[in-house]
Coordinates of C-alpha atoms in Angstrom, one line a residue:
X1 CA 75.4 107.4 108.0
X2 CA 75.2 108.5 104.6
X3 CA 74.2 112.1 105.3
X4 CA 77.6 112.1 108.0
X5 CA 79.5 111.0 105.0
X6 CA 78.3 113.7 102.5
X7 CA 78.9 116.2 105.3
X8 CA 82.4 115.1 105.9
X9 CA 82.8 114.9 102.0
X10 CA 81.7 118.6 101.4
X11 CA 84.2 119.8 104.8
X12 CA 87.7 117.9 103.8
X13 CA 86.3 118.8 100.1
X14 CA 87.2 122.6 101.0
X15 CA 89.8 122.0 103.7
X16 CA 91.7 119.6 101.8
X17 CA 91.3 120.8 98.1
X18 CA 91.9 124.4 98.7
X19 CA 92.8 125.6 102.5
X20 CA 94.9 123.3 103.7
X21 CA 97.0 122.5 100.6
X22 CA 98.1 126.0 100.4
X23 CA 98.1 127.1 104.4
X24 CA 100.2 123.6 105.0
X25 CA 102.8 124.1 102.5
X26 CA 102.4 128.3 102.5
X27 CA 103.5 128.0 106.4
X28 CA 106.2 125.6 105.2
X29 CA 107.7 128.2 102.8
X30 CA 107.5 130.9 105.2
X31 CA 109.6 129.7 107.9
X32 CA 112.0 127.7 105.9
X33 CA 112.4 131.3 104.5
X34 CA 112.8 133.2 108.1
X35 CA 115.1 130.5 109.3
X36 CA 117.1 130.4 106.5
X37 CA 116.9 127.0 105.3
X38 CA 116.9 125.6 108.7
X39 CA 116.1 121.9 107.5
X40 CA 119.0 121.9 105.4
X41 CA 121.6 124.3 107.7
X42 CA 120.5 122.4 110.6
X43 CA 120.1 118.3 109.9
X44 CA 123.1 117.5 110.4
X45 CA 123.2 119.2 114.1
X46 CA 119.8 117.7 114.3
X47 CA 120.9 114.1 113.5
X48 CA 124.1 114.4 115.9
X49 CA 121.3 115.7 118.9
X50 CA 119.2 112.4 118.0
X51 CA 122.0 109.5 117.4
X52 CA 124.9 110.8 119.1
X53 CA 123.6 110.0 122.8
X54 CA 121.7 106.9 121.4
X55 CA 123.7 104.7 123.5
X56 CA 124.3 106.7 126.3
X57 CA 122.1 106.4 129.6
X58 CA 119.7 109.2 129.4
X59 CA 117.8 110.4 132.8
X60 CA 114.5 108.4 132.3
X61 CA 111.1 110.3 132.6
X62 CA 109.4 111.4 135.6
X63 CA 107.1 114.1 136.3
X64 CA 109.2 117.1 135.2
X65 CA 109.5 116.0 131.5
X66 CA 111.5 113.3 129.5
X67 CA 114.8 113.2 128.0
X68 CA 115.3 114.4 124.5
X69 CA 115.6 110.8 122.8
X70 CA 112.2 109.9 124.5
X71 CA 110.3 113.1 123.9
X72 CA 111.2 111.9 120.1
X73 CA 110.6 108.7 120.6
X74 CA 107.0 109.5 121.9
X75 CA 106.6 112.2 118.8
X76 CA 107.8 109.3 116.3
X77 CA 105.3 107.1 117.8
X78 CA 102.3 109.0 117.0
X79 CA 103.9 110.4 113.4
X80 CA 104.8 106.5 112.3
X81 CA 101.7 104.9 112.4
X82 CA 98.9 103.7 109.9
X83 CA 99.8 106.8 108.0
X84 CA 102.8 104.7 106.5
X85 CA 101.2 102.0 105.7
X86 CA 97.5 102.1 104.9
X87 CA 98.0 106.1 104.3
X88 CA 101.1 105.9 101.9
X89 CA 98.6 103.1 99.8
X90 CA 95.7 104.8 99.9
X91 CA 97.5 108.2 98.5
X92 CA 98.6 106.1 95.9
X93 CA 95.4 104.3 94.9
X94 CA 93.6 107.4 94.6
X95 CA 96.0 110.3 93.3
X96 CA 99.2 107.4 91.7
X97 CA 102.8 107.8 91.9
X98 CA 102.5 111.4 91.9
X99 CA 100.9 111.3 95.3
X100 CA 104.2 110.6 97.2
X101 CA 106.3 113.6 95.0
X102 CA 103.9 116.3 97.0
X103 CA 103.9 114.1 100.5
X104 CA 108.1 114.9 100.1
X105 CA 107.4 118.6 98.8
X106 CA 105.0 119.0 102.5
X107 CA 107.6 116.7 104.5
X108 CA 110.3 118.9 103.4
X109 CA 108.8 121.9 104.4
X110 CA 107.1 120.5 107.4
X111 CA 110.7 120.4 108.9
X112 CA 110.8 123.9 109.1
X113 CA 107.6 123.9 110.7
X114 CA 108.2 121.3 113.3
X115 CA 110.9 123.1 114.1
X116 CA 109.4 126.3 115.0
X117 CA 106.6 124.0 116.8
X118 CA 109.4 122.4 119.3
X119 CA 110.4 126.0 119.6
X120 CA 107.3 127.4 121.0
X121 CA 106.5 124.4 122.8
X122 CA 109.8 125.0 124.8
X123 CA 109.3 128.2 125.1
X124 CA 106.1 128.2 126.6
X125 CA 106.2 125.2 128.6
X126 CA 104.3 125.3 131.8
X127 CA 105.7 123.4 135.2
X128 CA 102.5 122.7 138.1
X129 CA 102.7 123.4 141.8
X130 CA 103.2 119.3 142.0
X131 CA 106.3 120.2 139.6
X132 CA 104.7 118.5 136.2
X133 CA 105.2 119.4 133.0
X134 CA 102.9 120.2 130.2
X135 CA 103.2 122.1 127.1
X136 CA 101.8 122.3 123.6
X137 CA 100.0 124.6 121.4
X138 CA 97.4 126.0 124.0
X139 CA 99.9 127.9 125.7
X140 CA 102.1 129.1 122.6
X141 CA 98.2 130.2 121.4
X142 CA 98.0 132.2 124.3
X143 CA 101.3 133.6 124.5
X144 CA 100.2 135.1 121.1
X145 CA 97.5 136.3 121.5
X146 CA 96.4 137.9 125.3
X147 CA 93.0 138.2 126.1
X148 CA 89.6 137.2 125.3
X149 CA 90.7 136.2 121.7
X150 CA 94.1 133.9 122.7
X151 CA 91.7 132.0 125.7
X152 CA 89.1 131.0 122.9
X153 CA 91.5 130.0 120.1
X154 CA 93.3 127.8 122.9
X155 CA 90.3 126.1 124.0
X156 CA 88.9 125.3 120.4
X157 CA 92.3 123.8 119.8
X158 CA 92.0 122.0 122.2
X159 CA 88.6 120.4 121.4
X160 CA 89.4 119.7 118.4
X161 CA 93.0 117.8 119.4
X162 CA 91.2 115.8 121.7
X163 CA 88.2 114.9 118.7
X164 CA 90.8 114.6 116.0
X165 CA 93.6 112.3 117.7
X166 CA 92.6 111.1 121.0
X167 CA 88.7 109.7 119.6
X168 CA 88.5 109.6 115.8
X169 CA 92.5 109.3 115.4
X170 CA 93.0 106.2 117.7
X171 CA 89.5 105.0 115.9
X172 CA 91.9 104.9 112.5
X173 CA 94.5 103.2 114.2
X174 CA 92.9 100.2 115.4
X175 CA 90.5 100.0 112.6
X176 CA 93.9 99.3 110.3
X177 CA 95.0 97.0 113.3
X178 CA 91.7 94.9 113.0
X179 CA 91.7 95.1 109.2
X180 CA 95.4 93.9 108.9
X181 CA 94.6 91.4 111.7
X182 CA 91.4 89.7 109.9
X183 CA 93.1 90.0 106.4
X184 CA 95.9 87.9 108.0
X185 CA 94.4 85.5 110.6
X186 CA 90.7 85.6 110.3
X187 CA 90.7 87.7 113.8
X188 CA 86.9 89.2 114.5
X189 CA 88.1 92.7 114.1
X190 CA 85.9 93.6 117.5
X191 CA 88.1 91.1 119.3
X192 CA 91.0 92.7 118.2
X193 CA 90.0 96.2 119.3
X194 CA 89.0 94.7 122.6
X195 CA 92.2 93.1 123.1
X196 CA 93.8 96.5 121.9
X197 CA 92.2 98.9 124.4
X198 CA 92.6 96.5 127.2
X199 CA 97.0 96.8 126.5
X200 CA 96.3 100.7 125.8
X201 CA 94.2 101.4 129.0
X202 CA 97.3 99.5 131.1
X203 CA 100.1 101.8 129.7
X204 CA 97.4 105.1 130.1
X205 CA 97.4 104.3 133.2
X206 CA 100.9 104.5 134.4
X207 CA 101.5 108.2 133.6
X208 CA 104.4 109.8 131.7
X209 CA 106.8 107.8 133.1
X210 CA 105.4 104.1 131.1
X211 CA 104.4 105.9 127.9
X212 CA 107.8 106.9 127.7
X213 CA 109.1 103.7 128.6
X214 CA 107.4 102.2 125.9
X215 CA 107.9 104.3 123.0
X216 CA 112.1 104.5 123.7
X217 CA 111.5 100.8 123.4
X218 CA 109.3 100.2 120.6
X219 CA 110.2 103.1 118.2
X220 CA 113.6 101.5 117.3
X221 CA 112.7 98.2 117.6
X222 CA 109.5 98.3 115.6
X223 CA 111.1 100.6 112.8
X224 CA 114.0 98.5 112.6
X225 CA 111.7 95.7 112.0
X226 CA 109.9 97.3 108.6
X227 CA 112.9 98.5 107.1
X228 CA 114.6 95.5 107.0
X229 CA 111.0 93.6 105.6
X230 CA 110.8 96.5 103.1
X231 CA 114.2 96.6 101.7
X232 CA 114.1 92.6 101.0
X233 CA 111.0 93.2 98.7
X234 CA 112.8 96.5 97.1
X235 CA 116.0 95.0 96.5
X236 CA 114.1 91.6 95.3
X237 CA 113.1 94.3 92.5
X238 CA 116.0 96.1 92.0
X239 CA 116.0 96.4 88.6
X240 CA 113.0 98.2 88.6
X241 CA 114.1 101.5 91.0
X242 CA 114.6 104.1 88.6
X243 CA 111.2 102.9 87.4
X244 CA 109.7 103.9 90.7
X245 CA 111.5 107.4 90.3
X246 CA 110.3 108.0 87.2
X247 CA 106.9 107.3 88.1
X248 CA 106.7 109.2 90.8
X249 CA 107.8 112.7 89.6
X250 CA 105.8 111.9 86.5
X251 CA 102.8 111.4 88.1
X252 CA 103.2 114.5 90.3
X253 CA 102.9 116.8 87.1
X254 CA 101.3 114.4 84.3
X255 CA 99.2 111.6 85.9
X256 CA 97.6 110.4 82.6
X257 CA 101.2 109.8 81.1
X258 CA 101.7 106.5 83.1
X259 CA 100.9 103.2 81.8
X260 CA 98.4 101.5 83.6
X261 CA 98.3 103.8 86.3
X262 CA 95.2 105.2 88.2
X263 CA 92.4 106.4 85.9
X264 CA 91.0 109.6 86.5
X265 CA 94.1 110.5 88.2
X266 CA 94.8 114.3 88.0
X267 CA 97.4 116.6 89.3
X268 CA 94.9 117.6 91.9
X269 CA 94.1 114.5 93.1
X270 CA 97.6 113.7 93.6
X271 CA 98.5 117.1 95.7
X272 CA 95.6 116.5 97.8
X273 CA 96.2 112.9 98.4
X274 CA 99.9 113.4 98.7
X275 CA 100.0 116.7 101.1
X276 CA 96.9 114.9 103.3
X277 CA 98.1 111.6 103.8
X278 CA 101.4 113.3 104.3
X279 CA 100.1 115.7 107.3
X280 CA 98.5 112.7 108.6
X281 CA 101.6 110.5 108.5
X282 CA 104.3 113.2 109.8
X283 CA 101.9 115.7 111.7
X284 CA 104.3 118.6 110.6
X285 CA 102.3 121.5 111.3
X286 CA 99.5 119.9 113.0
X287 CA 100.1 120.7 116.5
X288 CA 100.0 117.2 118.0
X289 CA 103.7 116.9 118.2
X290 CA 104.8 119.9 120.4
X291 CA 103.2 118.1 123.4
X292 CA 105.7 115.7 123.6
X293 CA 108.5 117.9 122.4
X294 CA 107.8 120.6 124.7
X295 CA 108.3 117.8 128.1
X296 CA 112.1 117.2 126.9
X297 CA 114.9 118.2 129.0
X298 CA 116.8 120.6 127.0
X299 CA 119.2 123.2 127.9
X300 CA 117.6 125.5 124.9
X301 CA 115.0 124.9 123.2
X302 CA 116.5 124.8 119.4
X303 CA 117.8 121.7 120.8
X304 CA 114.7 119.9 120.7
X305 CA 113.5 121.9 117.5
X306 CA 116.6 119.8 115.7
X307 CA 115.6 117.0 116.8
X308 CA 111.7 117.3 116.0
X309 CA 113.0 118.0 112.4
X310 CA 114.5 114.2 112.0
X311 CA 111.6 113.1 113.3
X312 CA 109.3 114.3 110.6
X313 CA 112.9 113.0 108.1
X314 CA 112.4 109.5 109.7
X315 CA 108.3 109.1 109.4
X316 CA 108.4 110.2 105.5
X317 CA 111.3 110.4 103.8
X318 CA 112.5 106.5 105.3
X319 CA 109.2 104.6 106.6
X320 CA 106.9 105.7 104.4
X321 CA 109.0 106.3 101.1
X322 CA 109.9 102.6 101.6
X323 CA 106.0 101.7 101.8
X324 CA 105.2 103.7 98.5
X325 CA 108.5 101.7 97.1
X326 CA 106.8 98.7 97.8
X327 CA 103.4 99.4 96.4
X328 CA 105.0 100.7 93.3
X329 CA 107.8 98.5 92.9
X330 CA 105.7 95.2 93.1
X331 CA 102.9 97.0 90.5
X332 CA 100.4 96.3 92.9
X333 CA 98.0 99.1 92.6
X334 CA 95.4 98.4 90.2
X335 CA 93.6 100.6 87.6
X336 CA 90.0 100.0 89.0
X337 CA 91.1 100.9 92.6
X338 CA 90.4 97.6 94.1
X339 CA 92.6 97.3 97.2
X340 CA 92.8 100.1 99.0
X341 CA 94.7 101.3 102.4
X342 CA 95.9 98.6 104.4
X343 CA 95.3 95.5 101.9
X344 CA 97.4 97.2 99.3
X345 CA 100.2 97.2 101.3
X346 CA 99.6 93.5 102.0
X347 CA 99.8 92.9 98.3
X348 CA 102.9 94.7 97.9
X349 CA 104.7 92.9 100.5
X350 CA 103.1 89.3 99.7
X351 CA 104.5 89.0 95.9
X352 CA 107.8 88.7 97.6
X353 CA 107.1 86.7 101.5
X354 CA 103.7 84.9 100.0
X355 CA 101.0 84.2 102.8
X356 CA 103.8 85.8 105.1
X357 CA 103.6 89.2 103.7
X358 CA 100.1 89.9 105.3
X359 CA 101.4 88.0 108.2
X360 CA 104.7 90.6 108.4
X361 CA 102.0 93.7 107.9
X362 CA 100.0 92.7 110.3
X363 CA 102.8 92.4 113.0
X364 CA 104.0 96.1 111.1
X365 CA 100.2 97.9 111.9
X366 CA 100.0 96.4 115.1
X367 CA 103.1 98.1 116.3
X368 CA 102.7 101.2 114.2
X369 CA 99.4 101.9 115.2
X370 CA 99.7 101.1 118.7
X371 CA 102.5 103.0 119.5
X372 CA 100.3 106.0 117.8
X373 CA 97.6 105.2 120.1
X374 CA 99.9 105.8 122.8
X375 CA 100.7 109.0 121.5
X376 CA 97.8 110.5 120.9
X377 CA 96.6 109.5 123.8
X378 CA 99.3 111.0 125.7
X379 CA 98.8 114.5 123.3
X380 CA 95.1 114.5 124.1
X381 CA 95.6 114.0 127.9
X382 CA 97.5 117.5 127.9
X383 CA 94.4 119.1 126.3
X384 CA 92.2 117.2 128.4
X385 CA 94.3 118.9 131.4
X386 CA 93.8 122.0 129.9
X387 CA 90.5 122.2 129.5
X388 CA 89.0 120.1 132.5
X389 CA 91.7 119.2 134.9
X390 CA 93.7 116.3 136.1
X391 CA 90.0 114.6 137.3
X392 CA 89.1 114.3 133.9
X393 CA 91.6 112.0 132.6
X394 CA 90.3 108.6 133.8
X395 CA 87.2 109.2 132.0
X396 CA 88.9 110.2 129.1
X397 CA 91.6 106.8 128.7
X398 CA 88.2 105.2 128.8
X399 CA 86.6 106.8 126.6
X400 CA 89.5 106.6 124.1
X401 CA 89.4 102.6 124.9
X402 CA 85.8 102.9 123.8
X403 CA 86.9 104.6 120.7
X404 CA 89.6 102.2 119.7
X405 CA 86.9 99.3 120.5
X406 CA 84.2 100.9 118.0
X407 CA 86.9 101.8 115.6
X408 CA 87.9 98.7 114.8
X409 CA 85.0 97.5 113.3
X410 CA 83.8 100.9 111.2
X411 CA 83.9 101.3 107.5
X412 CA 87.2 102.5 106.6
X413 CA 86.8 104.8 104.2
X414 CA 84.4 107.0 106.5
X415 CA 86.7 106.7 109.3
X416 CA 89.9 108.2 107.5
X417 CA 87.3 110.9 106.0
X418 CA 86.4 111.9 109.6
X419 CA 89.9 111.7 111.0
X420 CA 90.8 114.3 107.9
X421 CA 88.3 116.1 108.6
X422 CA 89.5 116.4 112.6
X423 CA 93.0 116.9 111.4
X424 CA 92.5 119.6 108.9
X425 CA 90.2 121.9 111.1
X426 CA 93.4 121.8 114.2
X427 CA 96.0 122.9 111.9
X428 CA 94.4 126.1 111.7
X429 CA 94.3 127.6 115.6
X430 CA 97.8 126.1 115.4
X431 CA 99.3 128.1 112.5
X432 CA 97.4 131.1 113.5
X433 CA 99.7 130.6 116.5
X434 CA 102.8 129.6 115.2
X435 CA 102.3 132.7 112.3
X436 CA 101.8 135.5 115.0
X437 CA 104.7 134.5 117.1
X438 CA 107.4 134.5 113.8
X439 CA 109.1 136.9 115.8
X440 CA 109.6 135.7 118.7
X441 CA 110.4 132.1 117.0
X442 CA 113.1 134.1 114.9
X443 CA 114.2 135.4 118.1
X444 CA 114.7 132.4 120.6
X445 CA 116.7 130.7 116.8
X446 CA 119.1 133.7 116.8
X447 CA 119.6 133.4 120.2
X448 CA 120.5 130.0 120.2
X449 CA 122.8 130.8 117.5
X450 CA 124.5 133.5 118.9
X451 CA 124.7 133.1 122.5
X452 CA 124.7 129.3 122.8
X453 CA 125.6 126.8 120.0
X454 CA 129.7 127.9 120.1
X455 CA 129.4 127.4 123.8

């Protein structure tokens, strides 16, 4: 075990420290630049294509795809999960305030991203001889890229998709579940995971149609819930806002120069912490995302690339900006580091609800985390597909199930190390995609513009 650690160290040492934090961001830059901005020109069309059929009946999904609202809804469920909660606190712990001033820098050029992710996905979408859809960045990989060269870029992708979300992701997420759940109630966090994979392998196995079900009806519901918890600690401390500001975009550039903060903190730290836990939390850039985008039914497909940007809005700048409020707002990050993740989220939320505030995080992880399992089950099946064929999938849902079981009772720290380590190495077949098709993804935006946005 400790020779796995000090592997995974050394990896997500180079990955995270040095690739990733200018690759991520770099990618960011370049097609906010080729778009023109398109995260600023385009949220408000993007926020009218989520909310302003909210209330209207959408065709529900079936085998061809799902509607727009629940191709988002199923994107938002994997993005809003124990990365806003045990992620946001465990960026803080280790790299301050500062930590959350670069997860908005990466957010806010992960929109631009996303959005030439839903793009591709669209674009290349695939429909079976049984009239299924699939998509995702296997096929925008080989669109790229023909050959010998586009066929093995796909299929390492792949791998590592399936590795990084469908095993050692869902691992994270019910290790926070069992953590939150034994902090709170004194649950074995093995019966937890049991109980867990046993409501996860039931919606697996209804197909497209109950995961979408599901995450329509959860999303709102469950991040509804949290805000409301969240703002009731925050305004309990209003006073103390600008505070929270303050330390934040001081800690980005000048650690040290908070009182009591982290020690040992360092403008490093904090962009590695910040632009990491940020990736994990809004998956901008990732690659896992376009799976479900690319199912929607959408007469173009800038249509869904709007609404995959408010997605990646929603995850960071509201459910997680309201978790780092929280933690920073209640001072409940501590110089020596001593809760972490999960339990310092607790802490935050407990100095205003008491015993009730682990209670209230615990019901918070549950549905944040599951509704991430779903996802990333759902993004890993399409891989699985890929790669080995519809015959494969019932041995992978239980094999994910076996993940979530053994996950919940791992150390932590190793198991968010590995889950970095997962994540980092799929980002890069999937820019190396989205980079090579700029062109085209230029293309299919200035279409939309010109031939069908002023019809």
């Amino acid at each position: 075990m400790e020779v796995l650690e000090l592997i995974v160290a050394k990896v997500n040492g180079f990955l995270w420290d040095y690739l990733l934090l200018f690759l991520l961001v770099g990618t960011g830059i370049w097609f906010t630049l080729q778009l023109g901005f398109i995260q600023i020109r385009g949220f408000g069309e993007g926020f009218r294509r989520t909310f302003g059929g909210l209330f209207r009946k959408e065709e529900e999904a079936g085998s061809d795809g799902m509607s727009s609202f629940q191709a988002l809804a199923t994107a938002i469920a994997a993005q809003v999960g124990t990365g806003n909660l045990a992620g946001a606190a465990t960026a803080i712990a280790v790299g301050g305030p500062g930590a959350i001033f670069w997860m908005w820098v990466s957010a806010f050029f992960g929109m631009a991203t996303i959005y030439a992710e839903a793009l591709m996905a669209q674009k290349f979408k695939q429909t079976d001889k049984d009239g299924n859809v699939t998509g995702g960045p296997v096929y925008y990989i080989k669109g790229a890229f023909k050959g010998t060269f586009g066929k093995v870029l796909a299929a390492i992708f792949a791998v590592l998709i399936i590795f990084a979300l469908g095993f050692m992701g869902n691992a994270v997420q019910s290790n926070s579940i069992g953590d939150a759940f034994s902090a709170a109630f004194g649950v074995n966090q093995v019966i937890v995971g049991v109980a867990v994979a046993i409501l996860a392998f039931f919606i697996f196995s209804g197909g497209i149609k109950r995961i979408a079900k599901v995450t329509e009806t959860l999303v709102p519901i469950m991040a509804l819930f949290y805000i409301i918890g969240a703002l009731i600690v925050i305004f309990a401390n209003v006073t103390k806002i600008p505070l929270v500001f303050q330390e934040i975009i001081v800690g980005a550039f000048a650690p040290q120069s908070i009182a009591g903060g982290v020690i040992g903190a360092t403008i490093q730290q904090a962009m590695k912490k910040g632009v990491a836990r940020g990736l994990f939390s809004n998956e901008a850039g990732m690659g896992s995302t376009p799976h479900a985008h690319a199912v929607a039914k959408v007469k173009h497909p800038a249509e869904q690339g709007f609404v995959a940007m408010i997605g990646v809005f929603i995850d960071t700048f509201v459910i997680l900006n309201l978790t780092a409020f929280v933690i920073i707002i209640t001072r409940s990050v501590t110089p020596d580091q001593s809760l972490i993740g999960t339990a310092l989220t607790q802490a935050g939320f407990s100095s205003v609800f008491g015993k009730f505030g682990e209670i209230f995080i615990a019901i918070c992880m549950f549905f944040f985390a599951f509704s991430t399992i779903i996802g990333w089950y759902f993004f890993g099946e399409a891989n699985i597909k890929y790669l080995f064929g519809k015959k494969a999938v019932k041995i992978y849902s239980l094999l994910v199930c076996v993940c979530i079981i053994l996950g919940s009772a791992m150390k932590v720290t190793l198991v968010w190390d590995m889950a970095d380590c997962f994540n980092g190495l799929m980002v890069i077949p999937n820019l190396i995609g989205l980079l090579a098709l700029t062109a085209v993804i230029k293309s299919v935006h200035k279409d939309y513009q010109v031939n069908f946005k002023k019809k």
